[in-house]
Short mmCIF file of C-alpha atoms and ligand atoms in Angstrom, two decimals:
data_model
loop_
_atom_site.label_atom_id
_atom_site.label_comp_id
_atom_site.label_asym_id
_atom_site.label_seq_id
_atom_site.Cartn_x
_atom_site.Cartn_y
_atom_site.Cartn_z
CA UNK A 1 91.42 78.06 107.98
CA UNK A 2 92.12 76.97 111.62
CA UNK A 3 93.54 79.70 113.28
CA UNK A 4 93.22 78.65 117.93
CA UNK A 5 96.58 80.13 119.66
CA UNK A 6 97.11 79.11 123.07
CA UNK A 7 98.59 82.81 124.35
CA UNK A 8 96.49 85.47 126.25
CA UNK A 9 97.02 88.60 125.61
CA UNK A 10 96.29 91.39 128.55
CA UNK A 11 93.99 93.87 128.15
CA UNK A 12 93.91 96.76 129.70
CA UNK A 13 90.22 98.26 129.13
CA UNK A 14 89.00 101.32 128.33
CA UNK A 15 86.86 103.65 130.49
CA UNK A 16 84.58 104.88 127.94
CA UNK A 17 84.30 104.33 123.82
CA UNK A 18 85.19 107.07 121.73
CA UNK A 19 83.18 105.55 118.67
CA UNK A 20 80.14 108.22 119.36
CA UNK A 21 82.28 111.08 119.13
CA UNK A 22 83.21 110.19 115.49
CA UNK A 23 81.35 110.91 112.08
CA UNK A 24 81.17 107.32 110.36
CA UNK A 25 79.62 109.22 107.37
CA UNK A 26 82.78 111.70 106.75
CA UNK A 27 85.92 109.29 107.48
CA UNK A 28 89.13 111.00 106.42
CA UNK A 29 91.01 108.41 105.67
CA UNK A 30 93.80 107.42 108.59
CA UNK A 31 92.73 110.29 110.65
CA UNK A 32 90.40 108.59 113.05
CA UNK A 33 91.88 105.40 115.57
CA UNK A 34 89.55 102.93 117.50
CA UNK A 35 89.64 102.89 121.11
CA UNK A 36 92.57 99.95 121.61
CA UNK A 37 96.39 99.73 120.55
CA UNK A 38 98.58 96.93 120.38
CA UNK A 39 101.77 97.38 121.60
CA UNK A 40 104.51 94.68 122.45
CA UNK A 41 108.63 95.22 123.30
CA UNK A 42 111.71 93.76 121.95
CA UNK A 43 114.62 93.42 124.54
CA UNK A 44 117.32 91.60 126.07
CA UNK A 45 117.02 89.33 122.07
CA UNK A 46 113.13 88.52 122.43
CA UNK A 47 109.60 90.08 122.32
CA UNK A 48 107.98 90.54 125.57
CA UNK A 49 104.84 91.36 127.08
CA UNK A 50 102.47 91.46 124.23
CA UNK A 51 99.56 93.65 125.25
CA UNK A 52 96.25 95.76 124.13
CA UNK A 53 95.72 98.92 125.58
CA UNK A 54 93.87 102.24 125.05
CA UNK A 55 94.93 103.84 122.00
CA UNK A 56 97.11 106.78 123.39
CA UNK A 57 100.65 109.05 123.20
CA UNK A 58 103.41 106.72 123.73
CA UNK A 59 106.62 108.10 125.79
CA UNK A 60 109.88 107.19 123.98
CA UNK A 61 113.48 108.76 124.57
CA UNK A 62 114.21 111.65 121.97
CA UNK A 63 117.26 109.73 121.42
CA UNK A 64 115.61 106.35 120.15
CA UNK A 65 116.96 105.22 116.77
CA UNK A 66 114.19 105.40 115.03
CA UNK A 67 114.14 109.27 115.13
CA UNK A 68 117.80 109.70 113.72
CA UNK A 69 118.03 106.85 111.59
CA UNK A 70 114.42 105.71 110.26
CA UNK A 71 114.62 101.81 111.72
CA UNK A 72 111.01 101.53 110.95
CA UNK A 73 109.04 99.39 108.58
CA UNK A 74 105.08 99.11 108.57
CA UNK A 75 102.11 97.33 106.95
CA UNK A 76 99.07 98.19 105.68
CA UNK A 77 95.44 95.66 105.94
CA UNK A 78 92.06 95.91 106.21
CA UNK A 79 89.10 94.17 108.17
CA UNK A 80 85.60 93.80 106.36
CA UNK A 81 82.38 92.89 108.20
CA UNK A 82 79.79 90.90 106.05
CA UNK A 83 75.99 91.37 106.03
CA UNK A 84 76.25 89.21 108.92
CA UNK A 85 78.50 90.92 111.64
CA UNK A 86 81.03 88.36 110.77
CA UNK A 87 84.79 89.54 110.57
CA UNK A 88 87.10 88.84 107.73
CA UNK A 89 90.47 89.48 107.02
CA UNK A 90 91.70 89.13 103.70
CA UNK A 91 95.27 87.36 103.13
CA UNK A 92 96.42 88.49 106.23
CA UNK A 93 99.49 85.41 106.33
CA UNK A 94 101.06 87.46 103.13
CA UNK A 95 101.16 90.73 105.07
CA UNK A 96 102.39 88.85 108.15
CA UNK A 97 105.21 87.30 105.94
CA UNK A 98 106.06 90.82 104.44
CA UNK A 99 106.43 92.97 107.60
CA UNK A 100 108.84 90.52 108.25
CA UNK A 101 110.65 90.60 105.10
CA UNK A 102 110.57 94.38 105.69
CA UNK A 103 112.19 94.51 108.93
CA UNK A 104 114.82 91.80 107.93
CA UNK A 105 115.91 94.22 105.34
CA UNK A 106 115.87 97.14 108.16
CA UNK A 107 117.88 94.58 110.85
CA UNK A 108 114.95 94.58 112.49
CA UNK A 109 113.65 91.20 114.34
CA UNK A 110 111.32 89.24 113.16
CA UNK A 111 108.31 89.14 114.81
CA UNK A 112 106.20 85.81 116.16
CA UNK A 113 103.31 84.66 114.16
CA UNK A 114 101.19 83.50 117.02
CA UNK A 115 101.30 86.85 118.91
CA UNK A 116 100.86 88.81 115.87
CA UNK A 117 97.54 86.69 115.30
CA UNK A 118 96.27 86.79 118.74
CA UNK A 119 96.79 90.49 119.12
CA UNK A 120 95.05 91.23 116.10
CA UNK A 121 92.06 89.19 116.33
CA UNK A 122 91.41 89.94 120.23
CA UNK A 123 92.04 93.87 118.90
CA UNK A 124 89.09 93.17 116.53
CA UNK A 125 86.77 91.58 118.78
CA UNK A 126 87.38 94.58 121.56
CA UNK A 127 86.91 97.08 118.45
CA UNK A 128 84.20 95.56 116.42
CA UNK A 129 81.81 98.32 117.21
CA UNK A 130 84.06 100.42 114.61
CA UNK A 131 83.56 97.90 111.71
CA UNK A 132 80.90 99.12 110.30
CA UNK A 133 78.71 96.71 107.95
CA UNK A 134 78.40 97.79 104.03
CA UNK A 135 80.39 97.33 100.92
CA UNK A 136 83.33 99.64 100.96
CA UNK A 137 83.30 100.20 105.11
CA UNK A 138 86.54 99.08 106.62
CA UNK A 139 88.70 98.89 109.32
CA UNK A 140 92.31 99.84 107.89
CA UNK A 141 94.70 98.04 110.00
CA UNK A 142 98.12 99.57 110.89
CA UNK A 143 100.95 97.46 112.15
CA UNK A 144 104.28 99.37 112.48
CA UNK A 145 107.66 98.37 114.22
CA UNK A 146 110.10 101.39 115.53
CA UNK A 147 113.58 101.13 116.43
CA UNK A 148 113.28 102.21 120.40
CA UNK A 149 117.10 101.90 121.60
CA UNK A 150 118.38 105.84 123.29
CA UNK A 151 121.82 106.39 121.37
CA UNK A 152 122.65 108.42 118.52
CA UNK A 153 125.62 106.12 117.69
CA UNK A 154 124.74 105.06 113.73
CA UNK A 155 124.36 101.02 114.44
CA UNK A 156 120.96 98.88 114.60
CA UNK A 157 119.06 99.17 117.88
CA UNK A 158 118.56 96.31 120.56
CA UNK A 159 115.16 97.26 121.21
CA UNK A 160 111.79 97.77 118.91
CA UNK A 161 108.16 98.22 119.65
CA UNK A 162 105.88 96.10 117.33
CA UNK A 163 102.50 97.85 117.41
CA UNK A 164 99.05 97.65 115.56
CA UNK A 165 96.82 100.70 115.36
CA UNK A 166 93.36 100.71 113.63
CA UNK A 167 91.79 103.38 111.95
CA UNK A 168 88.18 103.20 110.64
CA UNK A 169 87.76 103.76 106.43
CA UNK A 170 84.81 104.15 103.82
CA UNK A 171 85.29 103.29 100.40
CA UNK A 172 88.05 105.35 98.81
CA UNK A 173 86.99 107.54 96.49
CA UNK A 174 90.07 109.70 94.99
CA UNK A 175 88.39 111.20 92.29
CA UNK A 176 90.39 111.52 89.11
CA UNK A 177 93.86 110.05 89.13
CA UNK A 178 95.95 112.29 87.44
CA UNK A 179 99.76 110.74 87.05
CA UNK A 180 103.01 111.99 85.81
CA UNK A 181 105.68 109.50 84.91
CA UNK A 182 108.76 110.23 86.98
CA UNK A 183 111.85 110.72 84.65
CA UNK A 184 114.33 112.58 87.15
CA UNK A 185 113.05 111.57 90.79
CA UNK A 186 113.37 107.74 92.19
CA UNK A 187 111.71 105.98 94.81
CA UNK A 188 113.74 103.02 94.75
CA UNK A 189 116.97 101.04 93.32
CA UNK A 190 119.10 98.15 92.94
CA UNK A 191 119.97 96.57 96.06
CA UNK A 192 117.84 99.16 98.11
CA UNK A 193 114.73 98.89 99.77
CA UNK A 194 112.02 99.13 97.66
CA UNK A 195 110.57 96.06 98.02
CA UNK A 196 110.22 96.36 102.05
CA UNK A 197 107.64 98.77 103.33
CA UNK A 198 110.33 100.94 105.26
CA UNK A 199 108.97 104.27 106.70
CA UNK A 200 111.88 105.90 104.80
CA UNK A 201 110.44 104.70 101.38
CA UNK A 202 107.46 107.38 102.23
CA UNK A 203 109.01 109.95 103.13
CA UNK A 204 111.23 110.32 100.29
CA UNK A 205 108.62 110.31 97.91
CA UNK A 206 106.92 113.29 99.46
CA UNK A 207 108.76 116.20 97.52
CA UNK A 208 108.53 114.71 94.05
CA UNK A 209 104.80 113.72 94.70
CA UNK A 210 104.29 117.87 96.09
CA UNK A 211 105.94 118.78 92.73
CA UNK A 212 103.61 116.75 90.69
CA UNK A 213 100.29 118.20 92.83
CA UNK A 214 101.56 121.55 91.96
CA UNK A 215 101.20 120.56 88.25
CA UNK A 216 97.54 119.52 88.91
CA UNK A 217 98.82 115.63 89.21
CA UNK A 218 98.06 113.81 92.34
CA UNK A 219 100.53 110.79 92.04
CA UNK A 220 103.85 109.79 90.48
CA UNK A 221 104.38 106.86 88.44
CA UNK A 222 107.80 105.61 89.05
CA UNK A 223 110.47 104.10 86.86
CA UNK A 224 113.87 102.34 87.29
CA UNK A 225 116.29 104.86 88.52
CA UNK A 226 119.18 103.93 85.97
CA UNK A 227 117.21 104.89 82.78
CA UNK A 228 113.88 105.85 83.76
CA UNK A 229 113.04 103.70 81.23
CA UNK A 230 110.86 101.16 82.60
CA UNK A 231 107.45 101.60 84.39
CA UNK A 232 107.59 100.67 87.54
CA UNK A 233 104.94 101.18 90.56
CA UNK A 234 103.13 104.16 92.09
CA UNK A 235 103.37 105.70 95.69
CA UNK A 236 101.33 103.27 97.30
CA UNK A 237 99.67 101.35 94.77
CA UNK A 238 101.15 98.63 92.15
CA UNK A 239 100.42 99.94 88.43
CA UNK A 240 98.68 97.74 85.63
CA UNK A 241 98.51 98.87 81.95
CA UNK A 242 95.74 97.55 80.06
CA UNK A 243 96.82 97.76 75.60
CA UNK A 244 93.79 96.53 73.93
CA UNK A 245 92.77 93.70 75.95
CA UNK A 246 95.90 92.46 77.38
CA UNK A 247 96.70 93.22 80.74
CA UNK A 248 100.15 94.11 81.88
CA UNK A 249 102.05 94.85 85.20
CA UNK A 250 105.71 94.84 85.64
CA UNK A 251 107.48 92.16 87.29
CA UNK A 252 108.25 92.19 90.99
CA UNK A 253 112.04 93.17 91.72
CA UNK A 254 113.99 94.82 94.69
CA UNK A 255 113.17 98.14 93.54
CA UNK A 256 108.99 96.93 93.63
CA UNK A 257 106.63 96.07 96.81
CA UNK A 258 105.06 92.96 96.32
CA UNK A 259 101.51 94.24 96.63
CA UNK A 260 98.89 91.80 97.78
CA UNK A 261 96.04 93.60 95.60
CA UNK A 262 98.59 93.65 92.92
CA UNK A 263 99.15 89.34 93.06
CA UNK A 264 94.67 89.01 93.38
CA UNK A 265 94.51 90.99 90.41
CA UNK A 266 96.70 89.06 88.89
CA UNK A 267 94.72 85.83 89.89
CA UNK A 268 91.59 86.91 88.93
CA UNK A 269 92.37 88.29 85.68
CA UNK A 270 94.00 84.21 84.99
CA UNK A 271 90.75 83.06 85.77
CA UNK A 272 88.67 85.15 83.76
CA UNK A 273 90.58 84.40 80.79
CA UNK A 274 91.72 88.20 81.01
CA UNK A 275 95.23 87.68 78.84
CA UNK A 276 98.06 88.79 81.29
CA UNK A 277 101.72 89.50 80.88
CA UNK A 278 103.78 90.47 83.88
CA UNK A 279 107.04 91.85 82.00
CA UNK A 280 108.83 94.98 81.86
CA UNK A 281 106.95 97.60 80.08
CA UNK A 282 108.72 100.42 78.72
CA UNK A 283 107.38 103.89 78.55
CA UNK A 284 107.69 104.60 74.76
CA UNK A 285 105.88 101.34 74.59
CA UNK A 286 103.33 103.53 76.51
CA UNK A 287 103.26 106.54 74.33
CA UNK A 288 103.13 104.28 71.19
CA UNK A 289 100.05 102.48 72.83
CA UNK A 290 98.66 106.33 73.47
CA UNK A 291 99.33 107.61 70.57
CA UNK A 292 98.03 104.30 68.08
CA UNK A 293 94.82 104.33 70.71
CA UNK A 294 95.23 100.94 71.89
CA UNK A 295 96.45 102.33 75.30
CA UNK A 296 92.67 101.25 76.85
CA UNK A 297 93.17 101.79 80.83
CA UNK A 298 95.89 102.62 83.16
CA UNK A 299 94.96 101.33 87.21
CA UNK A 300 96.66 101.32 90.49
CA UNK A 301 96.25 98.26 92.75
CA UNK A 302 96.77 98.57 96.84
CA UNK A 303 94.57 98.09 99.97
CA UNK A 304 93.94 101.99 100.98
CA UNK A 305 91.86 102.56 97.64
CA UNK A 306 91.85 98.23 95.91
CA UNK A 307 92.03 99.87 92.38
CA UNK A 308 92.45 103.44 91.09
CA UNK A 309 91.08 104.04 87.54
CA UNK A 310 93.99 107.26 86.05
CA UNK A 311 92.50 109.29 84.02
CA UNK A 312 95.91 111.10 82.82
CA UNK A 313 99.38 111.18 82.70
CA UNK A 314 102.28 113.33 81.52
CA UNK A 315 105.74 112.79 80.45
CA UNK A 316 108.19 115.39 79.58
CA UNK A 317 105.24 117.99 80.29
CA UNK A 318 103.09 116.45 77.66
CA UNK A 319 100.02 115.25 78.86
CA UNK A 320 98.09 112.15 77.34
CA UNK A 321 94.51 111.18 78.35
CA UNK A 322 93.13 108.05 79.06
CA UNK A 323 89.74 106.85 76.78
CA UNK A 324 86.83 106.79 79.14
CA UNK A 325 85.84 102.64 78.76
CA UNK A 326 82.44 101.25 79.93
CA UNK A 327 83.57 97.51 80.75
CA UNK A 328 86.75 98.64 82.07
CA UNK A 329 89.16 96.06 84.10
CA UNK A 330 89.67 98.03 87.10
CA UNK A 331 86.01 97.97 87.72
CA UNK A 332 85.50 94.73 86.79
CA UNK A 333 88.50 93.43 89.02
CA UNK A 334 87.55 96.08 92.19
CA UNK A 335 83.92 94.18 92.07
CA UNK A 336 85.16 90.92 92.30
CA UNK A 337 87.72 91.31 94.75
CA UNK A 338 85.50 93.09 97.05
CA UNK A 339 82.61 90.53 96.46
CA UNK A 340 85.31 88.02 97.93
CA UNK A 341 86.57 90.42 100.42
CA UNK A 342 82.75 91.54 101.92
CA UNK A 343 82.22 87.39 101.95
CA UNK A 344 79.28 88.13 98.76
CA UNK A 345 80.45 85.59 96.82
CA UNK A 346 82.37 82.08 97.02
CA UNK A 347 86.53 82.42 97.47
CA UNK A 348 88.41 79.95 95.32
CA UNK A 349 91.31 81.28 96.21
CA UNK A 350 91.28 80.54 100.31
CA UNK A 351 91.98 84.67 100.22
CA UNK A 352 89.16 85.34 103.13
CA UNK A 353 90.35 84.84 106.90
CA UNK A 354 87.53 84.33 109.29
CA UNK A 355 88.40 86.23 113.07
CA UNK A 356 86.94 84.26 115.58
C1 PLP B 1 104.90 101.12 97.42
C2 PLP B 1 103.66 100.32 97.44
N1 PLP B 1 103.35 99.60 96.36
C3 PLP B 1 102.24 98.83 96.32
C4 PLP B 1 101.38 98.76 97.40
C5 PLP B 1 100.18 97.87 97.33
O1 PLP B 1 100.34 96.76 98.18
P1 PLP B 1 99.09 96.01 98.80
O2 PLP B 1 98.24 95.60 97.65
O3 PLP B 1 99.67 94.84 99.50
O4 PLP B 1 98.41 96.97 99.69
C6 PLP B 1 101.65 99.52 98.54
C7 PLP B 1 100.74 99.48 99.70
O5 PLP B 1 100.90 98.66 100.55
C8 PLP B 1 102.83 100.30 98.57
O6 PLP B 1 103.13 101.02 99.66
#
């Protein structure tokens, strides 16, 4: 893919790393941020003076806009580093395209694709020290916009900082996935903004998701919040069903994120021959399938963890196990997408972005 840009960035460098004083073997994941931020302003109608700094406290008014009224939308990436020291991205044009989407739906502005490009991949080269080499190492890549106007008036702001943070990840390991199927609670509905990754989104879904931990569940599996009928998608992850060997995920609305794991998986399982339907799946189509055993595997698909293998879930306080499977999809379609991701294996697809 050819990727030159013509703009420099400004970089304003660091005294001394941090990357010794952290524990690459014990990552916590989001907790730890390389040495360099990204920050650039909207004002006066356009983005100004793009530039990388040292990752630090920021000093915005207590009366910025996106304190009172949540005028924030974010995205969520990852940089791999092959056996090579080479640095990939992977499909980083969809997530691009989607934090603006996002902040349309937030009347946010949309942000230019050259200086998003060239901010990331000089960010990289300055930080490559904290990509660490080895399947399942990662650099999670964090790039937020906040509504920065002072005013508690309840309009859109005038001014935004676009931003990209990095945060160094090992492979995910969340143990057993334990769900519950939400039948009161909603994370999203018609006409809302479910389908943009708006900070607000997050934060709402915090007291169900407590409610289900204190049940011994770690996420919720939402549905459609006029009959919490249909199955929908989980706190951060898309949701695929596998019933005997078809493969099913429910159809993107404005209610669902379009998840960029969610569309591979898709892809892949087409070219394996893996028979897919993306339709509306019901959930007493989901306790039939439990309770006639051809309910096989239930996943989750999203960058933080690529696929999440549940082991459980409840409805109405009944809980229904999930058959432990040796070939199972989600570890089938984790392999293969990581194999493309790490740069292992030949990409069809044109997925893997080289940074330069
Ligand atoms: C609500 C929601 N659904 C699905 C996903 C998965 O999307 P992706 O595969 O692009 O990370 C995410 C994470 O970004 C999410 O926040």
């Amino acid at each position: 893919m050819d990727h030159t840009s013509q703009q420099i960035i400004p970089v304003e460098k660091i005294e001394s790393s941090r990357i010794n004083d952290v524990d690459f073997n014990n990552l916590i994941f989001g907790k730890e941020f390389t040495d360099y931020m990204f920050e650039c302003d909207f004002k006066d109608g356009s983005w100004h003076n793009p530039i990388i700094k040292p990752f630090g406290p920021l000093t915005i008014s207590p009366a910025a806009k996106v304190f009172h009224y949540g005028q924030a939308v974010f995205e969520g990436m990852k940089a791999y580093k092959d056996n090579n020291g080479k640095i990939w991205l992977f499909r980083p044009e969809d997530n691009f395209h989607r934090i603006n989407k996002s902040s349309k739906r937030l009347a946010i502005p949309a942000f230019p694709k050259e200086i998003f490009f060239e901010g990331l991949e000089t960010m990289l080269n300055l930080d490559s020290e904290w990509i660490k080499k080895g399947f399942g190492n990662s650099l999670y890549i964090r790039p937020f916009v906040i509504a920065t106007q002072a005013g508690v008036a309840a309009s859109p702001s005038d001014e935004f900082k676009f931003m990209i943070l990095f945060s160094p990840a090992q492979e995910y390991y969340k143990g057993e996935v334990r769900v519950v199927i939400a039948e009161y609670y909603s994370r999203a509905a018609n006409g809302g903004v479910g389908a943009a990754k708006a900070a607000g989104n997050y934060g709402a879904q915090f007291y169900p998701t407590n409610l289900a931990k204190e049940k011994g569940f770690q996420q919720v599996i939402w549905t459609d919040s006029n009959e919490h009928k249909y199955l929908e998608e989980a706190g951060t992850m898309n949701v695929f069903f596998r019933i005997n060997d078809t493969l099913l995920t429910a159809p993107i609305s404005d209610r669902i994120l379009d998840g960029i794991t969610r569309k591979s998986v898709i892809a892949l399982a087409e070219r394996d021959g893996v028979h897919t339907e993306v339709r509306k799946i019901t959930v007493s189509e989901l306790l039939e399938a439990s309770k006639n055993g051809s309910l096989k595997e239930i996943f989750g698909a999203g960058t933080a963890a690529v696929i999440s293998p549940v082991s459980a879930y409840s409805y109405k306080d009944q809980v229904f196990d999930l058959p432990k499977i040796e070939t199972s999809y989600a570890n089938r379609f984790k392999k293969e997408l990581m194999e493309i991701q790490y740069n292992l294996v030949e990409d069809p697809f044109g997925w893997r972005y080289e940074v330069k």
